[in-house]
XYZ file of C-alpha atoms in Angstrom:
773
model
C -5.183 -5.295 11.912
C -5.053 -1.580 12.066
C -2.287 0.842 11.654
C -0.850 1.017 15.165
C 0.196 4.329 16.659
C 3.367 4.012 18.700
C 4.163 5.457 22.086
C 6.801 7.920 20.963
C 4.276 9.753 18.881
C 3.733 12.713 21.155
C 7.463 13.311 21.219
C 7.650 13.279 17.427
C 7.172 16.418 15.435
C 3.412 16.886 15.147
C 2.099 14.570 12.470
C 0.887 16.185 9.288
C -2.554 17.710 9.692
C -5.305 16.974 7.260
C -4.803 20.355 5.691
C -1.058 20.127 5.987
C -0.400 17.192 3.667
C 0.442 19.621 0.917
C 2.916 19.350 -1.873
C 6.309 20.931 -1.559
C 7.324 23.376 -4.283
C 8.463 21.546 -7.382
C 12.101 20.569 -7.287
C 14.478 18.636 -9.465
C 14.544 15.773 -7.004
C 13.456 12.398 -8.258
C 14.231 8.885 -7.330
C 14.032 5.259 -8.298
C 14.141 2.524 -5.732
C 14.808 -0.870 -7.000
C 16.207 -4.310 -6.836
C 15.075 -7.846 -7.182
C 12.425 -6.807 -4.662
C 11.655 -3.180 -5.448
C 12.193 -0.606 -8.149
C 10.342 2.506 -9.093
C 10.679 6.208 -9.815
C 8.663 9.299 -9.116
C 9.686 12.711 -10.423
C 9.539 15.321 -7.690
C 7.366 13.055 -5.493
C 4.133 14.251 -7.099
C 1.079 14.973 -5.037
C -2.093 13.618 -6.596
C -5.199 15.556 -5.538
C -7.336 12.441 -5.137
C -7.309 8.670 -5.107
C -6.631 7.169 -8.528
C -9.251 4.977 -10.192
C -9.054 1.245 -9.386
C -9.810 0.564 -13.073
C -6.665 0.411 -15.223
C -6.564 1.938 -18.713
C -6.698 -0.539 -21.583
C -3.799 0.673 -23.713
C -0.608 0.012 -21.719
C 1.691 -2.423 -23.613
C 1.908 -6.031 -22.507
C 5.296 -7.343 -21.386
C 6.346 -10.974 -21.805
C 9.108 -13.361 -20.858
C 9.538 -14.548 -24.443
C 11.434 -17.760 -25.187
C 13.267 -19.234 -23.448
C 11.252 -18.003 -20.497
C 14.050 -18.453 -17.954
C 16.907 -16.784 -19.817
C 19.382 -15.803 -17.062
C 21.040 -13.272 -19.391
C 18.002 -11.003 -19.014
C 16.180 -12.259 -15.933
C 19.164 -12.551 -13.599
C 20.766 -15.505 -11.876
C 18.815 -18.163 -10.076
C 16.447 -20.909 -11.046
C 13.893 -19.596 -13.514
C 13.774 -16.021 -12.219
C 10.417 -14.494 -13.218
C 9.822 -11.938 -15.920
C 9.129 -8.711 -14.050
C 8.684 -4.967 -14.459
C 10.907 -3.454 -11.772
C 10.821 0.280 -12.496
C 9.199 2.983 -14.639
C 9.904 6.647 -15.313
C 8.051 9.278 -17.342
C 10.364 11.147 -19.734
C 9.481 13.374 -22.706
C 5.879 12.164 -22.747
C 6.926 8.522 -22.707
C 7.004 5.809 -20.064
C 10.400 4.120 -19.835
C 9.877 0.560 -18.585
C 12.729 -1.416 -17.005
C 12.972 -4.904 -15.580
C 13.561 -8.506 -16.606
C 11.754 -9.360 -19.857
C 12.405 -9.896 -23.575
C 9.223 -8.890 -25.446
C 6.471 -6.290 -25.527
C 3.402 -5.659 -27.655
C 0.400 -3.372 -28.073
C -2.675 -4.989 -26.419
C -5.005 -6.784 -28.776
C -7.180 -9.838 -29.388
C -4.557 -12.333 -30.625
C -2.642 -13.801 -27.688
C -3.243 -10.475 -25.932
C -1.449 -8.560 -28.707
C -2.404 -6.514 -31.739
C -1.170 -8.404 -34.784
C 2.281 -7.306 -35.930
C 3.143 -5.306 -32.817
C 5.228 -7.863 -30.893
C 8.805 -6.595 -30.619
C 11.978 -7.783 -28.927
C 12.856 -5.551 -26.004
C 15.473 -6.871 -23.614
C 14.886 -5.391 -20.151
C 14.114 -1.827 -21.246
C 11.735 -0.093 -23.657
C 9.555 3.014 -23.903
C 5.980 3.724 -24.940
C 3.903 6.845 -25.547
C 1.938 7.951 -22.515
C -1.717 8.216 -23.473
C -1.659 5.809 -26.415
C 0.622 2.918 -25.473
C 2.449 3.091 -28.821
C 5.862 1.436 -28.388
C 8.729 3.780 -29.276
C 10.480 2.167 -32.281
C 13.672 4.170 -31.739
C 14.271 3.539 -28.056
C 16.133 0.232 -28.388
C 19.275 0.327 -26.223
C 21.311 -2.844 -26.614
C 22.456 -4.276 -23.278
C 24.775 -7.224 -22.822
C 22.718 -8.536 -19.910
C 20.160 -7.622 -17.286
C 18.043 -7.048 -15.399
C 17.616 -3.282 -15.377
C 16.540 -2.635 -11.824
C 15.806 1.086 -11.792
C 15.217 4.071 -14.042
C 14.836 7.724 -13.135
C 14.029 10.785 -15.229
C 17.085 12.940 -15.933
C 17.597 16.368 -17.492
C 16.862 17.308 -21.122
C 14.686 14.321 -22.028
C 17.046 11.687 -20.675
C 16.762 8.746 -18.335
C 19.315 7.232 -15.963
C 19.227 3.445 -15.735
C 20.840 1.193 -13.162
C 21.186 -2.561 -13.298
C 23.379 -5.599 -13.905
C 24.543 -4.679 -17.437
C 28.182 -3.951 -18.274
C 27.861 -2.658 -21.847
C 25.261 -0.515 -23.605
C 25.164 -0.176 -27.389
C 28.495 -1.959 -27.511
C 30.363 0.464 -25.223
C 31.430 -0.082 -21.616
C 28.866 1.289 -19.136
C 29.012 -0.969 -16.074
C 25.924 -0.726 -13.905
C 24.709 2.767 -14.756
C 24.034 4.721 -17.946
C 22.267 7.866 -19.195
C 20.080 7.491 -22.306
C 18.217 9.926 -24.544
C 14.451 9.468 -24.886
C 12.857 10.607 -28.153
C 14.340 12.877 -30.774
C 17.189 12.082 -33.124
C 19.300 10.422 -30.420
C 16.462 8.195 -29.171
C 17.874 5.264 -27.201
C 21.471 6.442 -27.515
C 23.924 6.921 -24.643
C 24.241 10.585 -23.703
C 27.758 11.675 -24.741
C 30.097 12.466 -21.880
C 28.396 10.381 -19.199
C 30.812 7.620 -18.225
C 29.700 6.739 -14.708
C 30.184 3.169 -13.602
C 29.848 0.809 -10.671
C 31.181 -2.685 -10.204
C 28.597 -5.352 -9.402
C 25.160 -3.875 -10.037
C 23.039 -0.840 -9.225
C 19.660 -1.457 -7.629
C 18.546 2.100 -7.090
C 19.254 5.546 -8.542
C 18.140 9.048 -7.535
C 18.694 12.321 -9.372
C 18.687 15.905 -8.127
C 19.936 18.683 -10.367
C 23.666 18.062 -10.662
C 23.936 14.870 -8.578
C 23.174 11.235 -9.272
C 22.955 8.943 -6.243
C 23.497 5.235 -6.858
C 22.903 2.360 -4.458
C 23.251 -1.382 -4.823
C 25.758 -4.171 -4.481
C 29.140 -2.908 -5.674
C 32.613 -2.347 -4.325
C 33.740 0.386 -6.724
C 32.250 3.516 -8.272
C 34.056 5.291 -11.122
C 36.990 2.983 -10.391
C 37.267 4.044 -6.736
C 36.405 1.843 -3.730
C 32.783 2.280 -2.622
C 30.585 0.087 -0.441
C 27.224 0.071 -2.187
C 26.481 3.796 -2.143
C 27.920 6.709 -4.083
C 27.218 10.162 -5.514
C 28.222 10.890 -9.094
C 28.387 13.999 -11.239
C 25.062 13.801 -13.088
C 26.602 15.186 -16.281
C 29.832 13.184 -16.432
C 29.421 10.267 -14.040
C 32.604 11.254 -12.215
C 32.809 10.302 -8.551
C 31.985 13.034 -6.033
C 34.747 12.524 -3.488
C 33.011 14.795 -0.965
C 30.335 12.137 -0.497
C 31.934 9.398 1.581
C 29.843 6.817 3.374
C 30.859 3.296 4.282
C 28.338 0.581 4.950
C 29.395 -1.986 7.514
C 28.492 -4.870 9.802
C 26.515 -6.707 7.165
C 23.691 -8.943 8.237
C 24.643 -12.616 8.273
C 23.911 -14.415 5.016
C 23.639 -11.256 2.930
C 25.862 -9.279 0.581
C 26.709 -5.815 1.883
C 24.797 -3.179 -0.035
C 21.538 -1.304 -0.526
C 18.105 -2.530 -1.523
C 16.781 0.975 -1.900
C 17.601 4.664 -1.667
C 15.290 7.614 -2.094
C 15.826 11.360 -2.157
C 13.431 13.756 -0.473
C 11.701 16.179 -2.863
C 13.555 19.131 -1.326
C 16.831 17.334 -2.071
C 18.069 17.634 1.515
C 17.635 14.065 2.743
C 18.666 10.704 1.351
C 17.091 7.660 2.999
C 18.830 4.334 2.427
C 17.819 0.776 3.275
C 19.804 -2.418 2.978
C 21.854 -5.176 4.558
C 23.967 -2.950 6.796
C 23.829 -2.455 10.547
C 26.388 0.366 10.579
C 27.178 3.418 8.484
C 30.553 5.131 8.938
C 31.087 2.971 12.001
C 27.914 4.175 13.731
C 24.914 2.007 14.495
C 22.288 2.465 11.791
C 20.422 -0.828 11.464
C 18.941 -1.352 8.005
C 17.840 2.273 7.464
C 19.914 5.442 7.646
C 19.328 9.096 6.859
C 21.957 11.205 5.108
C 21.875 14.995 5.005
C 22.961 15.635 1.421
C 24.168 19.203 1.904
C 22.242 20.141 -1.225
C 23.977 18.402 -4.115
C 27.209 17.736 -5.951
C 30.305 18.745 -3.994
C 28.339 19.688 -0.876
C 29.376 18.257 2.478
C 27.022 15.381 3.247
C 26.624 14.121 6.812
C 25.139 11.102 8.515
C 21.949 12.203 10.279
C 21.332 11.442 13.938
C 18.453 9.138 13.064
C 17.962 5.482 13.971
C 14.981 3.325 14.863
C 15.413 0.429 17.325
C 12.472 -1.404 15.729
C 14.619 -1.888 12.619
C 17.440 -3.445 14.642
C 15.536 -6.637 15.387
C 15.418 -9.550 13.009
C 12.390 -10.962 11.302
C 11.986 -14.721 11.387
C 12.316 -15.454 7.662
C 14.371 -12.530 6.343
C 17.301 -10.657 7.834
C 17.761 -8.105 5.056
C 14.206 -6.968 5.025
C 13.830 -3.270 4.122
C 12.585 -3.328 0.541
C 11.537 0.224 -0.276
C 11.274 3.757 1.102
C 9.455 6.862 -0.118
C 9.199 10.471 1.055
C 6.039 12.553 1.232
C 5.673 15.394 -1.294
C 6.548 17.973 1.396
C 9.557 15.904 2.635
C 8.137 15.843 6.186
C 7.805 12.067 6.513
C 8.677 8.832 4.797
C 7.308 5.291 4.714
C 9.358 2.082 4.854
C 8.030 -1.262 3.595
C 9.472 -4.617 4.548
C 9.377 -8.387 4.311
C 10.248 -10.897 7.054
C 7.062 -12.763 8.139
C 7.145 -12.101 11.900
C 9.540 -11.048 14.614
C 12.261 -13.479 15.619
C 12.131 -11.942 19.090
C 11.164 -8.547 20.421
C 9.536 -5.646 18.623
C 10.169 -5.223 14.903
C 8.638 -4.121 11.625
C 8.121 -7.357 9.655
C 5.829 -7.706 6.628
C 4.690 -4.172 7.298
C 4.590 -0.548 6.214
C 5.714 2.061 8.754
C 5.675 5.855 8.712
C 8.513 7.893 10.250
C 8.886 11.648 10.684
C 11.864 13.099 8.802
C 12.575 15.645 11.534
C 12.784 13.029 14.295
C 16.243 12.647 15.818
C 18.145 10.298 18.069
C 18.683 6.577 18.346
C 15.195 5.793 19.607
C 13.018 7.032 16.754
C 9.578 5.372 16.766
C 7.254 5.112 13.774
C 4.048 7.142 13.773
C 2.102 4.120 12.592
C 2.646 0.542 11.414
C 0.342 -1.422 9.135
C 1.032 -5.181 9.189
C -0.250 -7.419 6.405
C -0.173 -10.717 8.278
C 2.656 -12.736 6.784
C 3.397 -11.484 3.245
C 6.070 -9.297 1.679
C 5.751 -5.631 0.764
C 8.057 -4.694 -2.126
C 7.123 -1.115 -3.002
C 5.670 2.137 -1.689
C 4.663 5.469 -3.217
C 3.353 8.492 -1.319
C 1.160 10.712 -3.476
C -0.027 13.241 -0.889
C -2.793 12.059 1.404
C -2.553 8.471 0.134
C 0.259 5.945 0.575
C 0.189 3.209 -2.063
C 1.890 -0.062 -1.079
C 2.523 -3.176 -3.144
C 3.925 -6.670 -2.850
C 2.506 -10.183 -2.768
C 0.479 -9.382 0.314
C -3.002 -10.777 0.593
C -4.237 -8.361 3.244
C -3.574 -5.077 5.010
C -4.878 -3.990 8.443
C -4.020 -7.518 9.580
C -1.761 -7.061 12.591
C -2.615 -10.244 14.424
C -2.684 -12.373 11.280
C -0.107 -15.027 10.491
C -0.964 -16.249 6.992
C -4.626 -15.952 7.983
C -7.011 -13.035 8.081
C -7.380 -11.986 11.692
C -8.325 -8.389 12.467
C -11.941 -7.268 12.281
C -11.078 -4.506 9.824
C -8.598 -6.492 7.722
C -8.932 -5.802 3.997
C -8.228 -8.288 1.205
C -6.170 -6.367 -1.377
C -4.130 -9.014 -3.254
C -0.922 -7.201 -4.039
C -1.696 -3.478 -3.973
C -3.386 -1.221 -1.424
C -4.013 2.408 -0.565
C -3.411 3.604 3.004
C -4.438 6.860 4.606
C -1.194 8.789 5.038
C -2.201 10.179 8.425
C -3.833 7.172 10.093
C -2.088 4.327 8.264
C -5.410 2.513 7.816
C -6.365 0.997 4.473
C -8.978 2.538 2.211
C -11.079 -0.632 1.906
C -13.042 0.486 -1.153
C -9.871 0.795 -3.327
C -8.772 -2.709 -4.360
C -7.590 -3.177 -7.952
C -6.018 -6.494 -6.940
C -3.511 -8.693 -8.781
C -2.829 -12.410 -9.011
C -0.003 -11.654 -6.519
C 2.882 -13.780 -7.866
C 6.232 -12.572 -6.510
C 4.528 -9.224 -6.135
C 4.165 -5.604 -7.143
C 7.683 -4.203 -7.543
C 6.924 -0.725 -8.870
C 4.533 2.067 -7.947
C 5.101 5.300 -9.872
C 2.801 8.320 -9.417
C 2.358 10.527 -12.475
C 1.413 14.131 -11.691
C -1.342 15.768 -13.735
C -0.021 17.454 -16.872
C 2.801 14.971 -17.543
C 2.627 15.526 -20.495
C 0.247 18.451 -20.602
C -2.648 16.484 -22.069
C -2.711 13.767 -19.420
C -4.621 13.733 -16.149
C -2.025 11.830 -14.134
C -2.285 8.538 -12.330
C -0.354 5.624 -10.847
C 1.839 3.178 -12.779
C 2.208 -0.364 -11.447
C 4.838 -2.949 -12.348
C 4.722 -6.609 -11.331
C 5.439 -10.160 -12.504
C 1.857 -11.262 -13.163
C -0.565 -10.443 -15.967
C -3.903 -10.328 -14.124
C -4.401 -6.892 -12.642
C -7.793 -5.568 -11.581
C -9.518 -8.691 -12.874
C -8.285 -8.195 -16.458
C -5.221 -9.038 -18.537
C -2.462 -6.441 -18.226
C 0.944 -7.903 -19.004
C 3.109 -7.092 -15.971
C 2.199 -3.398 -15.889
C -0.831 -1.141 -15.630
C -1.829 2.508 -15.287
C -4.575 3.588 -12.897
C -5.744 7.019 -14.060
C -6.533 10.044 -11.933
C -10.155 10.804 -12.756
C -10.633 14.074 -10.876
C -8.546 17.128 -10.086
C -10.800 18.121 -7.194
C -9.584 17.361 -3.681
C -12.364 15.360 -1.990
C -13.550 15.544 1.612
C -11.250 13.379 3.760
C -12.804 10.722 5.925
C -12.948 7.193 7.240
C -12.159 5.531 10.574
C -10.421 7.526 13.315
C -8.176 5.093 15.213
C -7.161 5.325 18.842
C -3.626 5.698 20.126
C -4.419 3.480 23.097
C -2.569 0.413 21.874
C 0.659 2.228 21.161
C 2.916 -0.557 22.364
C 0.491 -3.358 21.567
C 1.834 -6.611 20.197
C 4.664 -5.673 17.870
C 6.063 -8.774 16.184
C 5.868 -12.447 17.116
C 2.194 -12.556 16.253
C 0.086 -15.461 15.146
C -3.522 -16.530 15.181
C -3.160 -17.966 18.693
C -1.847 -14.698 20.131
C -4.224 -12.084 18.892
C -4.176 -9.735 21.839
C -6.136 -6.495 21.743
C -7.798 -5.392 18.508
C -7.593 -2.000 16.886
C -10.075 0.495 18.307
C -11.834 3.417 16.612
C -14.280 6.248 17.325
C -17.758 4.829 16.788
C -21.301 6.181 16.463
C -23.207 3.752 18.697
C -25.666 1.525 16.768
C -24.874 3.478 13.599
C -27.438 6.065 14.629
C -28.380 9.457 13.270
C -30.360 10.330 16.419
C -29.259 13.398 18.360
C -27.659 12.523 21.680
C -26.366 9.103 20.607
C -23.164 8.365 22.457
C -19.816 8.344 20.702
C -17.871 5.349 21.936
C -14.684 3.317 21.828
C -15.200 0.259 19.576
C -13.317 -2.302 17.524
C -12.368 -0.883 14.114
C -14.771 -2.385 11.568
C -14.631 -0.260 8.399
C -18.390 0.198 8.643
C -20.706 3.186 8.336
C -20.741 3.859 12.086
C -17.026 4.707 11.859
C -17.049 6.589 8.570
C -16.288 10.103 9.803
C -16.034 12.948 7.295
C -13.594 15.751 8.081
C -15.159 19.029 6.956
C -13.349 22.266 6.074
C -15.379 24.119 8.732
C -13.767 22.068 11.525
C -16.628 19.680 12.137
C -16.247 15.904 12.201
C -19.403 14.243 10.883
C -21.024 10.807 10.719
C -24.498 9.877 9.447
C -25.234 13.565 8.822
C -24.535 14.542 12.447
C -21.600 16.277 14.125
C -19.173 15.097 16.802
C -20.169 17.268 19.766
C -19.709 17.820 23.495
C -22.889 17.153 25.475
C -24.445 19.903 27.556
C -25.032 23.619 27.155
C -22.006 24.980 29.001
C -19.930 27.398 26.930
C -16.840 26.068 28.704
C -17.368 22.307 29.154
C -15.930 20.737 32.287
C -13.598 17.763 32.399
C -15.626 14.613 31.926
C -18.224 16.146 29.613
C -19.601 13.331 27.443
C -19.171 13.098 23.687
C -22.196 12.528 21.473
C -23.504 13.220 18.007
C -25.797 16.204 17.438
C -27.288 18.148 14.571
C -24.597 20.370 13.092
C -25.184 23.959 14.213
C -21.794 25.686 14.058
C -21.365 25.830 17.838
C -17.844 25.905 19.249
C -18.388 22.563 20.984
C -18.657 20.998 17.508
C -15.367 22.480 16.305
C -12.277 20.276 16.379
C -8.704 20.547 15.212
C -5.726 18.233 15.219
C -3.313 19.181 17.987
C 0.254 18.207 18.824
C 0.842 14.459 18.890
C -2.419 13.874 16.967
C -4.670 14.931 19.812
C -8.164 16.044 18.819
C -8.799 19.431 20.414
C -12.253 20.939 20.943
C -12.870 24.556 20.026
C -15.007 25.333 23.054
C -12.186 25.393 25.591
C -9.134 23.687 24.127
C -9.682 20.380 25.903
C -8.979 17.036 24.213
C -11.089 14.090 23.154
C -10.321 11.436 25.767
C -10.911 7.744 26.459
C -11.896 7.766 30.161
C -9.257 6.210 32.410
C -7.610 4.730 29.303
C -10.388 2.157 29.199
C -10.037 -0.765 26.816
C -13.697 -1.776 27.091
C -15.814 -1.693 23.957
C -18.750 0.675 24.335
C -17.008 3.144 26.656
C -18.412 6.604 25.954
C -15.697 9.131 25.135
C -15.298 12.375 27.057
C -13.598 15.768 27.041
C -10.559 16.251 29.282
C -7.634 18.573 29.786
C -4.974 17.728 27.217
C -2.178 15.708 28.831
C -0.391 13.947 25.964
C -1.536 10.480 27.005
C -2.162 7.699 24.531
C -5.872 7.813 25.361
C -5.974 11.275 23.737
C -4.352 10.292 20.424
C -6.930 10.388 17.601
C -5.340 11.009 14.181
C -7.835 12.395 11.695
C -7.987 10.779 8.268
C -6.375 12.692 5.419
C -7.441 10.617 2.395
C -10.835 10.897 0.785
C -13.957 9.546 2.449
C -15.510 6.324 1.134
C -18.303 6.335 -1.433
C -21.906 6.163 -0.256
C -23.498 2.767 0.439
C -24.249 0.103 -0.541
C -20.931 -1.641 -0.004
C -19.679 -3.591 -3.030
C -16.775 -5.962 -3.430
C -15.474 -9.470 -2.880
C -17.009 -11.865 -0.380
C -14.050 -13.957 0.715
C -13.527 -17.030 2.867
C -11.538 -17.476 6.055
C -9.876 -20.463 4.374
C -6.875 -20.530 2.050
C -6.456 -22.494 -1.147
C -3.623 -24.998 -1.569
C -1.470 -22.353 -3.295
C -2.173 -19.899 -0.414
C -4.492 -17.766 -2.530
C -7.672 -16.524 -0.877
C -10.941 -17.965 -2.274
C -14.020 -15.875 -2.979
C -17.666 -16.501 -3.648
C -18.224 -16.243 -7.417
C -21.045 -16.112 -9.953
C -19.732 -18.592 -12.564
C -18.954 -16.764 -15.816
C -21.007 -13.808 -14.706
C -24.235 -15.715 -15.274
C -27.566 -13.902 -15.189
C -29.572 -17.135 -15.235
C -31.763 -17.874 -12.255
C -30.750 -21.122 -10.538
C -27.011 -20.771 -11.257
C -25.000 -22.455 -8.508
C -22.452 -20.154 -6.890
C -18.911 -21.445 -6.424
C -15.520 -20.841 -4.841
C -12.807 -19.233 -6.955
C -9.501 -17.468 -6.392
C -10.174 -13.847 -5.407
C -8.882 -11.648 -8.208
C -11.402 -8.789 -8.408
C -13.198 -10.361 -11.390
C -16.558 -8.687 -12.127
C -18.129 -12.063 -11.256
C -16.810 -11.605 -7.689
C -18.280 -8.152 -7.077
C -21.167 -8.557 -4.611
C -23.432 -5.778 -3.355
C -24.856 -5.769 0.165
C -28.338 -4.349 -0.241
C -30.070 -2.535 2.609
C -32.836 -5.186 2.741
C -30.343 -7.900 3.725
C -29.961 -9.492 0.304
C -26.563 -10.181 -1.254
C -26.683 -9.368 -4.957
C -24.644 -9.824 -8.123
C -25.484 -9.434 -11.811
C -29.077 -8.543 -10.942
C -29.665 -11.748 -8.963
C -29.805 -12.571 -5.243
C -27.950 -15.164 -3.170
C -30.510 -17.838 -2.319
C -30.912 -21.513 -1.478
C -32.175 -23.962 -4.090
C -35.963 -23.759 -4.056
C -35.787 -21.777 -0.837
C -34.663 -24.953 0.935
C -33.690 -24.915 4.602
C -32.149 -28.331 5.318
C -28.446 -29.077 5.765
C -26.703 -29.489 2.435
C -29.077 -27.344 0.386
C -27.052 -25.853 -2.445
C -26.660 -22.093 -2.642
C -27.658 -20.518 -5.947
C -28.481 -17.222 -7.574
C -32.135 -16.438 -8.066
C -34.455 -13.648 -9.095
C -34.661 -11.190 -6.228
C -37.957 -11.433 -4.352
C -36.975 -10.360 -0.849
C -38.053 -13.743 0.504
C -36.623 -15.059 3.756
C -34.279 -17.493 1.989
C -32.625 -14.495 0.293
C -32.005 -12.606 3.516
C -28.571 -13.059 5.110
C -27.368 -11.637 8.403
C -23.963 -11.479 10.036
C -23.498 -14.110 12.732
C -20.731 -14.881 15.202
C -17.233 -15.659 13.915
C -18.036 -13.948 10.619
C -20.774 -16.416 9.720
C -23.398 -15.453 7.139
C -26.728 -16.776 8.381
C -29.708 -17.537 6.159
C -32.878 -16.065 7.667
C -35.243 -18.799 6.484
C -33.062 -21.706 7.552
C -31.172 -20.283 10.503
C -28.164 -22.050 8.987
C -24.820 -20.748 7.784
C -23.292 -20.263 4.357
C -20.870 -23.183 4.146
C -18.009 -24.235 1.883
C -19.007 -27.854 1.195
C -16.528 -30.252 2.792
C -14.066 -27.356 3.175
C -13.173 -27.790 -0.489
C -11.406 -24.594 -1.469
C -10.600 -25.648 -5.034
C -11.809 -23.425 -7.846
C -15.323 -24.491 -8.796
C -16.219 -25.969 -5.394
C -19.904 -25.665 -4.538
C -21.507 -23.835 -1.613
C -24.293 -24.985 0.676
C -26.052 -24.103 3.912
C -25.257 -26.095 7.051
C -25.810 -25.874 10.783
C -23.578 -23.114 12.122
C -20.452 -24.556 13.752
C -17.889 -21.731 13.801
C -15.568 -23.411 11.293
C -13.312 -21.549 8.890
C -15.408 -22.916 6.035
C -18.282 -20.840 7.438
C -16.242 -17.663 7.853
C -17.037 -15.038 5.207
C -15.666 -11.505 5.153
C -18.136 -9.115 3.573
C -17.459 -6.047 1.431
C -16.943 -2.941 3.550
C -17.255 0.796 3.034
């Protein structure tokens, strides 16, 4: 799939430009969005200058279920609810961790713990950022859990929301304020007596106001329908904030899954099981103008999207999380739901909306579907949107529990999307074992505390993250403070209406299309064309500060020598020379405007034919002139490296990969199938000579054999024909010597299954997706 640009885009406020995805001035706004599906916090919606590392630090504490492992007192009701980290917040140089668990330890060699460090921690604890040392004083005593959300408060405090009714022996139903560090470490802040009946799933703090959302009928003893604003110092109800959720979706309890406050404090976005707010139609998501804070008149915004009104086939209460951009100009919604139950909808997808859009027909700027799996969490950290869940793929619009789109990316639970295009960054894939899914994504700005570089916290219910053991949480560090050159694929707006919802592998429709350098050439005069998005080098455009758009060392240019090009002038690549016909800027509605005469990059006659050469034409606002430039950093230089995964699924629905058993470096080792989990033994490199390499060895056939059934092994690289593999039809990988395809023997997807070559037949057991840029 791709991220699809929708037809209302030109009518939206102009999407953020590459240079315009800047951070808003720091504010007191912060939020935590939570629940059994989603919970996380980000102080002041931090902008991170670059993509975080996909390699997690080694020192974050491990979290465990303890014994008994299905204790409903801490894990919530239901049959064996999983141990999970739902939410994290950085306070006073510590990370406050909340969720459903009973133990934590410092990582080490004995049962993944350092000897003597295992401690009881029921649903909430804190550790030192930078060292992982568990705070011995932060030990609030709850009567039950889970704790669904935490958010940094004033003066080294944290607000927590959940299913508890008492804290440290005193009554604090649903919400509490705790001190972090110092002499009062882990104690309830005196004077805060806020409460909600039921439970709080999500909390957001801004100066003097605390917003609480969840499933409750009272707040501070007064009737409330799942949303309230409290005095942040006392917990007293703010009676000026009055919103009533209504028309609950059948089979659900009326309330909120998530709420999030914009960094400027002016907008509160809420998502839940409602179809109305204050008697007005607001299906599943509503915007509230806060008025600025405690006591201010808050109003229901004139904002509603019809795509959120339609049901998804497997989930009716399907908005799981929402986050605002650092400058408050847009927000992203993530959902569950499998596929549409009829009509257009946003199911198992992430979708970007403009904050300033108004009316009852608001359309998303882009949608990224994952192909049949749930998203639980989202965090916008500037030019990158991080999304998490138990999703196997992203960019998989036409998928239905299978990989479908040409540029689909296997991410296994966590992905990074370009904030402007919505497309995945295919080279960033930490990966998890999936489980129920990633519930928490928390950006940490640089300098929090002053000696840290910043990064991204992740909370989940599994303990394999990035191919290594990390017990239910991890930290991906920011490794550079330098903003990199943005780049990547530039998608077309042609398929703005496309095939929204109701998709499966038998109804694939039209693929995503991108700007493409024909035959991946660096020759001057090569045509620039319309082509299926592939995530390959021919579509890896770098957006330069001087206004040029470059690929393979050449610039996007208008053909011909005319100073004022005429309509229909062809688009090509040419040596960069600073001419005006090589200058481009993002115009209204994500048009791409040429500096020579102000005309737009255009797909002639709105053609949908691959290979159509693009042209210059008078700007007219049509979908064939929508070309959003990437905002996130460009991919690393070749060669491509990553997992080589099958078109099949294992019995437990995991995706299998080609693996070097135990990371062997012995020539003759038979390769095998294994669950894709970003293990080092699954990291293949596509060399320029056509070999596929791992651990210093090349993919080969036994003895260079060429007959059906010859086992595939690793061998010393010689460059021989049996080590050369080329891409065939239907994603086959064809051995040059044999002319036969890489084949999963007998379609056995079990871990340890062997691989062979066999006559190419187009079967799923011969479909292999290769690492991409």
